[in-house]
Amino acid sequence: LEFILKLFDFLKKLKININNYSFIITMYDPIGKILMNWRIKKVLPQINENHLDIGCGSNKLSKKYKIKNKEAISIGIDVHPWKNVDKIIKDSSNLSYDDNYFDTITIVASLNHIINRHETLKECNRLLKDDGRLIITMIPQKFWKIWHKLRKNYDLDQKIRKMKFGEVYGLNSAQIKSLLKSSGFELINRKRFMFGMNNLYVASKIH
């Protein structure tokens, strides 16, 4: 923890204008890159066949999956025009894909930024095949305030895209379970990672 705080202090002294140069964050935010790659490494083994990534950000998950599975469909979508997004959408609860089309849908570190979470998860239920899997990663409630305060100067959602009314900085396990159940999913696995500071949720459709 002391090392992380010192690193943040060093980065602040660089006085980078991240409001105008979002690409600089990628260059000078080693912690952000480490955490993103950590999440991707945790989620990748869970993806199977046709894949949709909602709130894909830089779209690295989809790109890495397609490198290993060249014939599989993998689409990264987002409401914000981040670089490398496959498709920019207006509403993640109203998508133009057929019923039962995807084998895996991922929402990595972004469900808290989706205002209409329940409706979006209902849409995921429509899009997933009967034996499909919904994969979510989310930082728990007890860590979100301090973590996002530490990350404020490097967090694209806070500095570039700007947080919208209805967005939150994290969701605890009880909230995730409630959202899943009310959207027609059952939680089949939950794994802690990042030294217990993050969670991987795996859910399937209730038949």
Backbone as JSON, one array per atom type, in Angstrom:
{
  "sequence": "LEFILKLFDFLKKLKININNYSFIITMYDPIGKILMNWRIKKVLPQINENHLDIGCGSNKLSKKYKIKNKEAISIGIDVHPWKNVDKIIKDSSNLSYDDNYFDTITIVASLNHIINRHETLKECNRLLKDDGRLIITMIPQKFWKIWHKLRKNYDLDQKIRKMKFGEVYGLNSAQIKSLLKSSGFELINRKRFMFGMNNLYVASKIH",
  "N": [[0.83, -1.2, 0.0], [1.96, 1.24, 0.78], [3.84, 1.56, -1.26], [2.14, 1.9, -3.46], [0.83, 4.31, -2.81], [3.01, 6.07, -2.85], [3.68, 5.89, -5.52], [1.41, 7.0, -6.73], [1.7, 9.61, -5.77], [4.02, 10.37, -7.08], [3.15, 10.32, -9.75], [1.26, 12.35, -9.71], [2.89, 14.57, -9.46], [3.83, 14.86, -11.97], [2.07, 16.45, -13.25], [0.15, 16.11, -15.35], [-2.03, 16.98, -17.95], [-4.84, 15.59, -18.01], [-7.39, 16.08, -18.84], [-7.4, 16.99, -21.43], [-5.74, 15.28, -22.84], [-6.25, 12.29, -23.15], [-4.89, 10.03, -23.95], [-2.48, 10.12, -22.68], [-2.86, 9.12, -20.17], [-2.83, 6.37, -20.47], [-0.14, 6.02, -20.98], [1.14, 6.97, -18.66], [0.0, 5.77, -16.48], [0.62, 3.3, -14.87], [-0.48, 1.68, -12.86], [-3.21, 1.6, -13.45], [-3.08, 0.22, -15.9], [-2.06, -2.24, -15.07], [-4.14, -3.18, -13.41], [-6.27, -3.31, -15.24], [-5.31, -5.27, -17.03], [-5.16, -7.37, -15.26], [-7.87, -7.83, -14.66], [-8.74, -8.59, -17.22], [-7.24, -10.94, -17.62], [-8.43, -12.54, -15.71], [-11.03, -12.76, -16.63], [-10.97, -13.71, -19.29], [-10.65, -16.66, -19.48], [-13.24, -17.4, -18.96], [-14.8, -16.85, -21.12], [-16.67, -17.96, -23.91], [-17.13, -19.1, -27.2], [-19.41, -17.15, -29.2], [-19.26, -13.75, -28.35], [-20.1, -10.92, -26.36], [-19.16, -7.76, -25.21], [-20.12, -5.52, -22.9], [-19.96, -2.09, -22.26], [-17.28, -1.68, -22.95], [-15.04, -0.01, -22.99], [-11.7, 0.54, -23.69], [-11.7, -1.69, -25.23], [-10.01, -3.9, -25.05], [-10.37, -6.45, -24.0], [-12.07, -7.84, -25.8], [-10.44, -7.76, -28.09], [-8.21, -9.25, -27.28], [-9.42, -11.71, -26.85], [-10.21, -12.37, -29.47], [-7.76, -12.75, -30.68], [-6.94, -15.2, -29.7], [-9.06, -16.74, -30.48], [-9.81, -16.84, -33.4], [-11.94, -17.33, -35.17], [-14.21, -16.9, -33.78], [-17.0, -14.8, -32.86], [-16.68, -11.63, -31.49], [-17.65, -8.82, -29.86], [-17.23, -5.49, -28.92], [-18.95, -3.08, -27.15], [-20.04, 0.29, -26.39], [-21.35, 3.2, -24.76], [-19.93, 5.48, -24.85], [-17.63, 7.16, -27.01], [-15.01, 5.73, -26.95], [-11.65, 5.06, -27.97], [-11.15, 2.47, -30.33], [-13.53, 1.07, -29.85], [-15.91, -1.3, -30.93], [-18.61, -0.88, -31.58], [-20.58, 1.93, -31.14], [-23.13, 2.68, -28.93], [-26.48, 3.78, -28.03], [-28.07, 2.99, -25.95], [-27.72, 0.54, -23.62], [-29.65, -1.23, -22.9], [-31.2, -1.77, -25.0], [-30.56, -3.37, -27.59], [-29.46, -4.25, -30.89], [-29.42, -7.01, -31.56], [-30.12, -10.48, -32.29], [-32.39, -12.66, -30.48], [-31.07, -14.98, -28.09], [-28.43, -15.09, -29.07], [-25.75, -14.79, -28.24], [-23.04, -16.56, -26.64], [-21.56, -15.84, -24.47], [-21.67, -13.05, -22.35], [-20.03, -10.2, -21.26], [-19.52, -7.9, -18.61], [-17.41, -5.83, -17.61], [-16.11, -4.28, -14.9], [-17.94, -2.17, -15.22], [-20.71, -2.18, -14.8], [-21.63, -0.59, -12.75], [-21.55, 1.88, -13.9], [-23.6, 1.89, -15.63], [-26.7, 3.2, -15.88], [-29.38, 2.29, -16.11], [-29.43, -0.44, -14.94], [-30.9, -2.79, -14.28], [-32.63, -3.1, -16.51], [-30.73, -3.4, -18.51], [-29.52, -5.81, -17.79], [-31.7, -7.48, -18.12], [-31.9, -7.34, -20.86], [-29.52, -8.62, -21.5], [-30.23, -11.16, -20.71], [-32.1, -11.78, -22.67], [-30.47, -11.83, -24.94], [-28.61, -13.85, -24.48], [-27.78, -17.28, -25.07], [-29.54, -20.28, -24.06], [-27.82, -21.86, -22.55], [-25.89, -20.07, -22.0], [-23.46, -17.73, -20.54], [-23.22, -15.11, -18.18], [-20.86, -12.75, -17.35], [-19.52, -10.83, -14.81], [-17.48, -8.28, -13.45], [-16.76, -6.57, -10.45], [-15.96, -4.02, -8.17], [-16.19, -4.19, -4.65], [-18.46, -2.6, -2.28], [-17.22, -1.65, 0.11], [-14.68, -0.91, -0.64], [-14.92, 0.97, -2.63], [-15.11, 3.87, -2.3], [-12.68, 4.9, -1.16], [-10.89, 3.87, -3.03], [-11.62, 5.02, -5.55], [-11.24, 7.65, -4.91], [-8.47, 7.75, -4.62], [-7.83, 7.17, -7.23], [-8.78, 9.28, -8.68], [-7.47, 11.32, -10.24], [-6.64, 9.9, -12.43], [-8.62, 8.42, -13.5], [-10.51, 7.72, -16.23], [-13.29, 7.74, -16.45], [-14.04, 9.59, -14.56], [-12.62, 11.87, -15.29], [-12.59, 12.31, -18.08], [-14.91, 11.23, -19.49], [-16.84, 11.85, -17.61], [-18.81, 11.41, -14.73], [-22.2, 10.41, -14.6], [-25.52, 11.31, -13.44], [-26.9, 8.88, -11.36], [-25.01, 6.97, -11.81], [-22.68, 4.95, -9.98], [-19.9, 4.32, -7.73], [-19.3, 1.71, -7.33], [-20.53, -1.66, -6.64], [-21.97, -3.71, -4.19], [-21.89, -7.22, -3.18], [-24.45, -8.1, -2.44], [-26.11, -6.34, -3.8], [-25.45, -6.95, -6.46], [-26.32, -9.65, -6.6], [-29.06, -9.3, -6.16], [-29.79, -7.77, -8.41], [-29.18, -9.6, -10.45], [-30.97, -11.73, -9.89], [-33.48, -10.47, -10.17], [-33.45, -10.05, -12.83], [-33.65, -12.41, -14.1], [-31.55, -14.21, -13.78], [-29.34, -16.63, -12.28], [-26.88, -16.8, -9.79], [-23.99, -18.58, -10.22], [-21.38, -18.81, -9.56], [-18.9, -17.16, -7.65], [-15.98, -15.35, -7.38], [-13.32, -14.02, -5.54], [-10.77, -11.66, -6.31], [-7.7, -9.85, -7.0], [-6.45, -9.57, -4.48], [-8.67, -9.81, -2.86], [-10.05, -7.47, -3.26], [-11.7, -7.2, -5.42], [-14.37, -8.65, -7.37], [-15.4, -11.52, -9.21], [-18.18, -12.46, -10.95], [-20.19, -15.11, -12.01], [-22.92, -15.96, -13.92], [-25.96, -17.66, -14.83], [-28.82, -18.2, -17.01], [-32.1, -18.35, -15.62], [-34.16, -21.07, -15.91]],
  "CA": [[0.0, 0.0, 0.0], [2.86, 2.39, 0.83], [4.4, 1.7, -2.6], [1.09, 2.42, -4.34], [0.63, 5.71, -2.47], [4.17, 6.8, -3.33], [3.58, 5.93, -6.97], [0.39, 8.0, -7.04], [2.27, 10.92, -5.49], [4.96, 10.65, -8.17], [2.39, 10.61, -10.96], [0.64, 13.67, -9.55], [3.91, 15.58, -9.65], [4.06, 15.04, -13.41], [1.13, 17.5, -13.64], [-0.36, 15.78, -16.67], [-3.36, 17.5, -18.24], [-5.59, 14.45, -18.53], [-8.65, 16.51, -19.41], [-7.24, 17.21, -22.87], [-4.9, 14.27, -23.47], [-6.59, 11.03, -22.5], [-3.92, 9.0, -24.29], [-1.36, 10.2, -21.75], [-3.18, 8.29, -19.03], [-2.35, 5.03, -20.78], [1.32, 6.04, -20.91], [1.64, 7.31, -17.35], [-0.84, 5.17, -15.44], [0.97, 1.88, -14.81], [-1.4, 0.96, -11.98], [-4.42, 1.36, -14.23], [-2.81, -0.82, -16.88], [-1.92, -3.5, -14.34], [-5.46, -3.61, -12.96], [-7.04, -3.7, -16.42], [-4.81, -6.56, -17.51], [-5.52, -8.36, -14.24], [-9.27, -8.16, -14.89], [-8.83, -9.32, -18.49], [-6.7, -12.27, -17.39], [-9.4, -13.28, -14.91], [-12.28, -12.95, -17.37], [-10.75, -14.42, -20.56], [-10.96, -18.1, -19.45], [-14.68, -17.61, -18.8], [-15.49, -16.54, -22.38], [-16.84, -19.11, -24.79], [-17.83, -18.89, -28.48], [-19.81, -15.77, -29.53], [-19.04, -12.95, -27.14], [-20.44, -9.5, -26.35], [-18.62, -7.05, -24.06], [-20.88, -4.29, -22.7], [-19.13, -1.14, -21.53], [-15.97, -2.28, -23.25], [-13.93, 0.92, -22.82], [-10.67, 0.46, -24.72], [-12.01, -2.89, -26.02], [-8.87, -4.82, -25.04], [-10.83, -7.81, -23.72], [-12.53, -8.41, -27.06], [-9.31, -7.93, -28.99], [-7.4, -10.37, -26.8], [-10.17, -12.94, -27.09], [-10.18, -12.67, -30.91], [-6.42, -13.23, -31.02], [-6.9, -16.62, -29.35], [-10.19, -17.43, -31.11], [-9.95, -16.04, -34.62], [-13.2, -17.56, -35.87], [-15.33, -16.55, -32.9], [-17.49, -13.43, -32.89], [-16.49, -10.9, -30.24], [-18.02, -7.43, -30.13], [-17.15, -4.58, -27.79], [-19.85, -1.94, -27.33], [-20.0, 1.28, -25.32], [-22.1, 4.42, -25.06], [-18.95, 6.56, -25.02], [-16.77, 6.86, -28.16], [-13.61, 5.45, -26.66], [-10.89, 4.54, -29.1], [-11.17, 1.02, -30.59], [-14.83, 0.45, -29.62], [-16.47, -1.88, -32.16], [-19.89, -0.26, -31.91], [-21.06, 2.9, -30.16], [-24.58, 2.5, -28.78], [-27.17, 4.81, -27.26], [-28.72, 2.41, -24.77], [-27.3, -0.87, -23.48], [-30.82, -2.07, -22.63], [-31.96, -1.92, -26.25], [-29.51, -3.7, -28.56], [-30.02, -4.74, -32.17], [-28.99, -8.39, -31.83], [-31.19, -11.46, -32.19], [-32.54, -13.43, -29.25], [-30.25, -16.19, -27.93], [-27.35, -15.0, -30.07], [-24.41, -14.85, -27.66], [-22.72, -17.59, -25.67], [-21.01, -15.16, -23.29], [-21.73, -11.59, -22.27], [-19.21, -9.71, -20.16], [-19.65, -6.51, -18.17], [-16.2, -5.78, -16.79], [-15.89, -3.01, -14.19], [-18.74, -1.12, -15.84], [-22.14, -2.23, -14.47], [-21.91, 0.56, -11.89], [-21.67, 3.06, -14.75], [-24.83, 1.75, -16.42], [-27.76, 3.73, -15.02], [-30.51, 1.34, -16.17], [-28.77, -1.74, -14.77], [-31.86, -3.88, -14.34], [-33.08, -3.25, -17.89], [-29.6, -3.92, -19.3], [-29.36, -7.24, -17.48], [-32.83, -8.16, -18.78], [-31.5, -7.43, -22.27], [-28.51, -9.68, -21.55], [-30.97, -12.42, -20.63], [-32.68, -12.01, -24.0], [-29.41, -12.06, -25.93], [-27.83, -15.05, -24.19], [-28.32, -18.61, -25.32], [-30.04, -20.9, -22.83], [-26.69, -22.36, -21.76], [-24.88, -19.02, -22.0], [-22.96, -17.24, -19.27], [-23.02, -13.68, -17.96], [-19.68, -12.54, -16.51], [-19.44, -9.47, -14.29], [-16.51, -7.98, -12.4], [-17.18, -5.36, -9.75], [-15.33, -3.72, -6.91], [-17.23, -4.17, -3.61], [-18.82, -1.31, -1.7], [-16.33, -1.19, 1.17], [-13.44, -0.39, -1.22], [-15.09, 1.88, -3.77], [-14.91, 5.29, -2.04], [-11.26, 5.21, -1.01], [-10.17, 3.54, -4.26], [-11.89, 6.01, -6.58], [-10.62, 8.9, -4.49], [-7.06, 7.62, -4.98], [-7.72, 7.07, -8.69], [-9.51, 10.39, -9.29], [-6.69, 12.05, -11.25], [-6.26, 9.02, -13.54], [-9.8, 7.67, -13.9], [-11.13, 8.29, -17.42], [-14.71, 7.97, -16.22], [-14.21, 10.8, -13.76], [-11.94, 13.02, -15.86], [-12.87, 12.52, -19.51], [-16.32, 10.98, -19.81], [-17.62, 12.47, -16.53], [-19.83, 10.57, -14.11], [-23.56, 10.9, -14.79], [-26.44, 11.05, -12.35], [-27.34, 7.48, -11.36], [-23.83, 6.11, -11.75], [-22.09, 4.8, -8.65], [-18.5, 3.94, -7.82], [-19.15, 0.28, -7.09], [-21.73, -2.37, -6.2], [-21.6, -4.84, -3.32], [-22.37, -8.53, -3.64], [-25.9, -8.19, -2.25], [-26.72, -5.59, -4.9], [-25.26, -7.75, -7.67], [-27.2, -10.82, -6.52], [-30.43, -8.83, -6.32], [-29.95, -7.39, -9.82], [-29.18, -10.83, -11.24], [-32.21, -12.48, -9.64], [-34.63, -9.74, -10.73], [-33.29, -10.01, -14.3], [-33.78, -13.76, -14.64], [-30.29, -14.94, -13.69], [-28.92, -17.18, -11.0], [-25.44, -16.74, -9.59], [-23.46, -19.93, -10.1], [-20.02, -18.76, -9.01], [-18.33, -15.85, -7.29], [-14.58, -15.48, -6.99], [-12.61, -12.79, -5.21], [-9.42, -11.54, -6.84], [-7.02, -8.6, -6.61], [-6.27, -9.61, -3.02], [-9.97, -9.68, -2.23], [-10.63, -6.15, -3.49], [-12.58, -7.23, -6.58], [-15.16, -9.88, -7.47], [-15.83, -12.06, -10.5], [-19.49, -13.13, -10.83], [-20.61, -15.91, -13.17], [-24.35, -16.22, -13.78], [-26.65, -18.33, -15.94], [-30.24, -17.89, -17.09], [-33.02, -19.2, -14.89], [-35.08, -21.7, -16.88]],
  "C": [[0.87, 1.25, 0.0], [3.47, 2.66, -0.54], [3.4, 2.34, -3.54], [0.87, 3.91, -4.09], [1.79, 6.58, -2.96], [4.13, 6.95, -4.85], [2.55, 6.96, -7.42], [0.95, 9.41, -6.84], [3.24, 11.34, -6.6], [4.23, 11.04, -9.44], [1.72, 11.97, -10.89], [1.63, 14.79, -9.83], [4.24, 15.81, -11.12], [3.16, 16.14, -13.98], [0.63, 17.3, -15.08], [-1.77, 16.33, -16.84], [-4.21, 16.4, -18.85], [-6.95, 14.84, -19.07], [-8.57, 16.63, -20.92], [-6.49, 16.09, -23.57], [-5.11, 12.92, -22.8], [-5.58, 9.94, -22.79], [-2.74, 8.98, -23.32], [-1.6, 9.31, -20.55], [-2.66, 6.88, -19.25], [-0.84, 4.94, -20.62], [1.82, 6.16, -19.48], [0.79, 6.76, -16.21], [-0.55, 3.68, -15.36], [0.04, 1.07, -13.93], [-2.69, 0.63, -12.71], [-4.24, 0.25, -15.24], [-2.71, -2.19, -16.23], [-3.28, -4.04, -13.94], [-6.34, -4.05, -14.13], [-6.61, -5.06, -16.93], [-5.14, -7.69, -16.54], [-6.97, -8.8, -14.43], [-9.43, -8.99, -16.16], [-8.35, -10.76, -18.32], [-7.67, -13.15, -16.62], [-10.64, -13.65, -15.73], [-12.1, -13.83, -18.61], [-11.08, -15.91, -20.51], [-12.45, -18.4, -19.34], [-15.45, -17.42, -20.1], [-15.53, -17.76, -23.29], [-17.63, -18.7, -26.03], [-18.17, -17.41, -28.71], [-19.88, -14.91, -28.27], [-19.44, -11.49, -27.36], [-19.89, -8.88, -25.07], [-19.32, -5.7, -23.96], [-20.09, -3.34, -21.81], [-17.67, -1.48, -21.7], [-14.79, -1.34, -23.06], [-12.95, 0.85, -23.99], [-10.79, -0.79, -25.59], [-10.87, -3.92, -26.04], [-9.3, -6.26, -24.77], [-11.24, -8.5, -25.01], [-11.37, -8.69, -28.01], [-8.43, -9.11, -28.57], [-8.11, -11.7, -27.04], [-10.11, -13.35, -28.56], [-8.8, -13.14, -31.37], [-6.33, -14.74, -30.77], [-7.99, -17.42, -30.06], [-10.59, -16.67, -32.36], [-11.3, -16.2, -35.32], [-14.42, -17.18, -35.04], [-15.73, -15.09, -33.11], [-17.27, -12.81, -31.52], [-16.67, -9.42, -30.53], [-17.95, -6.61, -28.85], [-18.01, -3.34, -28.05], [-19.76, -0.99, -26.14], [-20.83, 2.49, -25.73], [-21.17, 5.61, -25.28], [-18.0, 6.2, -26.17], [-15.29, 6.71, -27.81], [-12.93, 4.91, -27.91], [-10.99, 3.02, -29.14], [-12.49, 0.32, -30.25], [-15.37, -0.09, -30.95], [-17.76, -1.19, -32.57], [-20.3, 0.68, -30.78], [-22.59, 2.81, -30.13], [-25.17, 3.66, -27.98], [-27.69, 4.27, -25.94], [-28.38, 0.93, -24.68], [-28.46, -1.79, -23.13], [-31.67, -2.3, -23.87], [-30.97, -2.13, -27.4], [-30.1, -4.43, -29.76], [-29.51, -6.13, -32.54], [-30.16, -9.34, -31.61], [-31.24, -12.12, -30.82], [-31.58, -14.63, -29.26], [-29.06, -16.23, -28.89], [-25.96, -15.24, -29.47], [-24.26, -16.0, -26.66], [-22.21, -16.99, -24.36], [-21.22, -13.66, -23.43], [-20.91, -11.16, -21.05], [-19.54, -8.24, -19.87], [-18.54, -6.31, -17.14], [-16.0, -4.38, -16.21], [-16.73, -1.87, -14.75], [-20.23, -1.14, -15.48], [-22.54, -1.04, -13.59], [-22.07, 1.86, -12.68], [-22.9, 3.01, -15.65], [-26.0, 2.15, -15.52], [-28.95, 2.78, -14.97], [-29.98, -0.09, -16.1], [-29.74, -2.91, -14.92], [-32.3, -4.15, -15.78], [-31.97, -3.82, -18.78], [-29.38, -5.4, -19.04], [-30.51, -8.06, -18.06], [-32.53, -8.34, -20.27], [-30.43, -8.51, -22.45], [-29.19, -11.05, -21.51], [-31.58, -12.77, -21.98], [-31.62, -12.44, -25.01], [-28.65, -13.37, -25.72], [-28.55, -16.32, -24.61], [-28.72, -19.24, -23.99], [-28.92, -21.41, -21.93], [-25.56, -21.33, -21.68], [-24.48, -18.57, -20.6], [-22.82, -15.71, -19.29], [-21.87, -13.52, -16.97], [-19.6, -11.07, -16.11], [-18.26, -9.36, -13.34], [-16.92, -6.66, -11.76], [-16.45, -5.22, -8.43], [-16.41, -3.62, -5.83], [-17.35, -2.8, -2.95], [-17.78, -0.79, -0.71], [-15.01, -0.62, 0.64], [-13.67, 0.79, -2.16], [-14.74, 3.34, -3.47], [-13.44, 5.65, -1.96], [-10.5, 4.96, -2.31], [-10.39, 4.6, -5.32], [-11.36, 7.4, -6.2], [-9.14, 8.89, -4.84], [-6.86, 7.7, -6.49], [-8.28, 8.29, -9.41], [-8.75, 11.08, -10.41], [-6.33, 11.21, -12.47], [-7.44, 8.24, -14.11], [-10.49, 8.37, -15.07], [-12.6, 8.61, -17.22], [-14.95, 9.25, -15.44], [-13.67, 12.04, -14.48], [-12.32, 13.33, -17.3], [-14.35, 12.38, -19.81], [-17.25, 11.72, -18.86], [-18.72, 11.53, -16.04], [-21.2, 11.23, -14.28], [-24.42, 10.59, -13.56], [-26.96, 9.6, -12.46], [-26.19, 6.5, -11.39], [-23.3, 6.06, -10.32], [-20.67, 4.29, -8.82], [-18.25, 2.46, -7.53], [-20.47, -0.32, -6.67], [-21.3, -3.54, -5.32], [-22.27, -6.13, -3.78], [-23.88, -8.69, -3.49], [-26.64, -7.47, -3.38], [-26.61, -6.35, -6.21], [-26.22, -8.94, -7.69], [-28.66, -10.42, -6.74], [-30.73, -8.46, -7.77], [-30.03, -8.63, -10.71], [-30.52, -11.56, -11.11], [-33.41, -11.8, -10.29], [-34.59, -9.67, -12.25], [-33.33, -11.4, -14.92], [-32.5, -14.57, -14.65], [-30.13, -15.57, -12.31], [-27.4, -17.16, -10.93], [-24.92, -18.16, -9.38], [-22.03, -19.96, -9.55], [-19.63, -17.32, -8.72], [-16.91, -16.08, -6.79], [-14.01, -14.11, -6.66], [-11.23, -12.82, -5.88], [-8.88, -10.15, -6.53], [-6.91, -8.48, -5.1], [-7.58, -9.34, -2.28], [-10.67, -8.36, -2.47], [-11.56, -6.1, -4.69], [-13.29, -8.58, -6.62], [-15.45, -10.22, -8.92], [-17.11, -12.85, -10.25], [-19.78, -13.86, -12.14], [-22.06, -16.3, -12.96], [-24.9, -16.92, -15.02], [-28.13, -17.97, -15.9], [-31.05, -18.87, -16.25], [-34.03, -19.75, -15.88], [-36.38, -22.11, -16.19]]
}
